XYZ file of N, CA and C in Angstrom:
162
model
N -34.601 54.380 -46.592
C -34.648 52.964 -46.331
C -35.761 52.298 -47.158
N -36.896 52.949 -47.270
C -38.006 52.390 -48.048
C -37.611 52.242 -49.513
N -36.955 53.237 -50.051
C -36.526 53.161 -51.451
C -35.558 52.007 -51.664
N -34.695 51.760 -50.688
C -33.732 50.668 -50.801
C -34.441 49.315 -50.766
N -35.424 49.167 -49.897
C -36.204 47.923 -49.839
C -36.880 47.690 -51.190
N -37.517 48.701 -51.725
C -38.196 48.574 -53.020
C -37.215 48.224 -54.124
N -36.058 48.818 -54.102
C -35.037 48.540 -55.115
C -34.556 47.097 -55.004
N -34.326 46.636 -53.786
C -33.807 45.286 -53.577
C -34.742 44.204 -54.105
N -36.028 44.452 -54.044
C -37.008 43.444 -54.482
C -37.708 43.847 -55.782
N -37.120 44.798 -56.475
C -37.608 45.235 -57.785
C -39.086 45.637 -57.742
N -39.483 46.269 -56.640
C -40.839 46.805 -56.451
C -41.953 45.760 -56.456
N -41.625 44.493 -56.225
C -42.671 43.466 -56.109
C -43.362 43.641 -54.757
N -44.637 43.945 -54.794
C -45.342 44.365 -53.576
C -45.302 43.337 -52.451
N -45.485 42.071 -52.754
C -45.464 41.072 -51.676
C -44.068 40.926 -51.091
N -43.043 41.081 -51.920
C -41.673 41.013 -51.412
C -41.328 42.248 -50.597
N -41.826 43.401 -51.015
C -41.631 44.621 -50.211
C -42.220 44.403 -48.819
N -43.411 43.825 -48.770
C -44.066 43.576 -47.482
C -43.269 42.587 -46.646
N -42.826 41.495 -47.243
C -42.081 40.484 -46.500
C -40.752 41.016 -45.991
N -40.001 41.698 -46.844
C -38.709 42.236 -46.430
C -38.887 43.317 -45.375
N -39.911 44.127 -45.520
C -40.187 45.166 -44.511
C -40.507 44.545 -43.166
N -41.289 43.471 -43.167
C -41.622 42.791 -41.920
C -40.363 42.198 -41.284
N -39.526 41.571 -42.094
C -38.285 41.009 -41.563
C -37.383 42.106 -41.002
N -37.326 43.237 -41.666
C -36.553 44.356 -41.139
C -37.130 44.818 -39.815
N -38.434 44.901 -39.732
C -39.098 45.349 -38.506
C -38.743 44.447 -37.324
N -38.709 43.117 -37.533
C -38.393 42.238 -36.410
C -36.912 42.285 -36.032
N -36.069 42.811 -36.909
C -34.636 42.980 -36.601
C -34.340 44.343 -35.963
N -35.320 45.213 -35.887
C -35.090 46.609 -35.508
C -35.627 46.910 -34.120
N -34.822 47.628 -33.343
C -35.261 48.060 -32.013
C -35.526 49.561 -31.981
N -34.998 50.297 -32.907
C -35.193 51.747 -33.001
C -35.292 52.095 -34.474
N -34.503 53.047 -34.890
C -34.440 53.388 -36.313
C -33.686 52.282 -37.052
N -34.198 51.890 -38.202
C -33.576 50.822 -38.977
C -32.220 51.276 -39.517
N -31.296 50.335 -39.536
C -29.951 50.609 -40.038
C -29.671 49.733 -41.257
N -28.619 50.073 -41.973
C -28.208 49.262 -43.120
C -27.817 47.853 -42.677
N -27.210 47.741 -41.505
C -26.822 46.428 -40.972
C -28.058 45.571 -40.719
N -29.091 46.161 -40.162
C -30.329 45.431 -39.913
C -31.016 45.053 -41.217
N -30.960 45.931 -42.209
C -31.524 45.608 -43.518
C -30.769 44.441 -44.141
N -29.470 44.410 -43.998
C -28.680 43.293 -44.520
C -29.074 41.983 -43.849
N -29.286 42.016 -42.536
C -29.705 40.819 -41.805
C -31.086 40.369 -42.264
N -31.990 41.318 -42.457
C -33.334 40.993 -42.934
C -33.269 40.401 -44.336
N -32.420 40.956 -45.184
C -32.277 40.444 -46.546
C -31.726 39.019 -46.528
N -30.779 38.747 -45.646
C -30.258 37.377 -45.521
C -31.380 36.421 -45.142
N -32.217 36.801 -44.180
C -33.358 35.970 -43.794
C -34.325 35.790 -44.961
N -34.553 36.861 -45.687
C -35.470 36.833 -46.826
C -35.001 35.841 -47.887
N -33.700 35.745 -48.071
C -33.145 34.899 -49.125
C -32.979 33.445 -48.708
N -33.265 33.115 -47.465
C -33.181 31.724 -47.010
C -34.212 30.876 -47.751
N -33.850 29.665 -48.156
C -34.795 28.804 -48.859
C -36.073 28.553 -48.060
N -35.979 28.418 -46.747
C -37.165 28.179 -45.916
C -38.151 29.330 -45.994
N -37.667 30.538 -46.182
C -38.548 31.695 -46.264
C -39.442 31.571 -47.498
N -38.873 31.187 -48.615
C -39.672 31.067 -49.840
C -40.624 29.878 -49.773
N -40.216 28.799 -49.113
C -41.110 27.653 -48.951
C -42.333 28.056 -48.140
N -42.156 28.864 -47.120
C -43.286 29.311 -46.301
C -44.232 30.203 -47.093
N -43.713 30.965 -48.042
C -44.556 31.839 -48.866
C -45.453 31.040 -49.805
N -45.079 29.815 -50.118
C -45.837 29.019 -51.069
C -46.950 28.224 -50.409
N -47.079 28.270 -49.085
C -48.126 27.519 -48.401
C -49.501 28.007 -48.740
């Protein structure tokens, strides 16, 4: 799962951290591909990037 997160964000450290955090809030046990997809959708929302620029 970690390798997939890194691949999805091209190893950009701040994006790895943000996507990992979003995955964590979507997860109740072991992370699944479905939860990673949901986290990625949240990550790609325009509001998410606006908050990063504050």
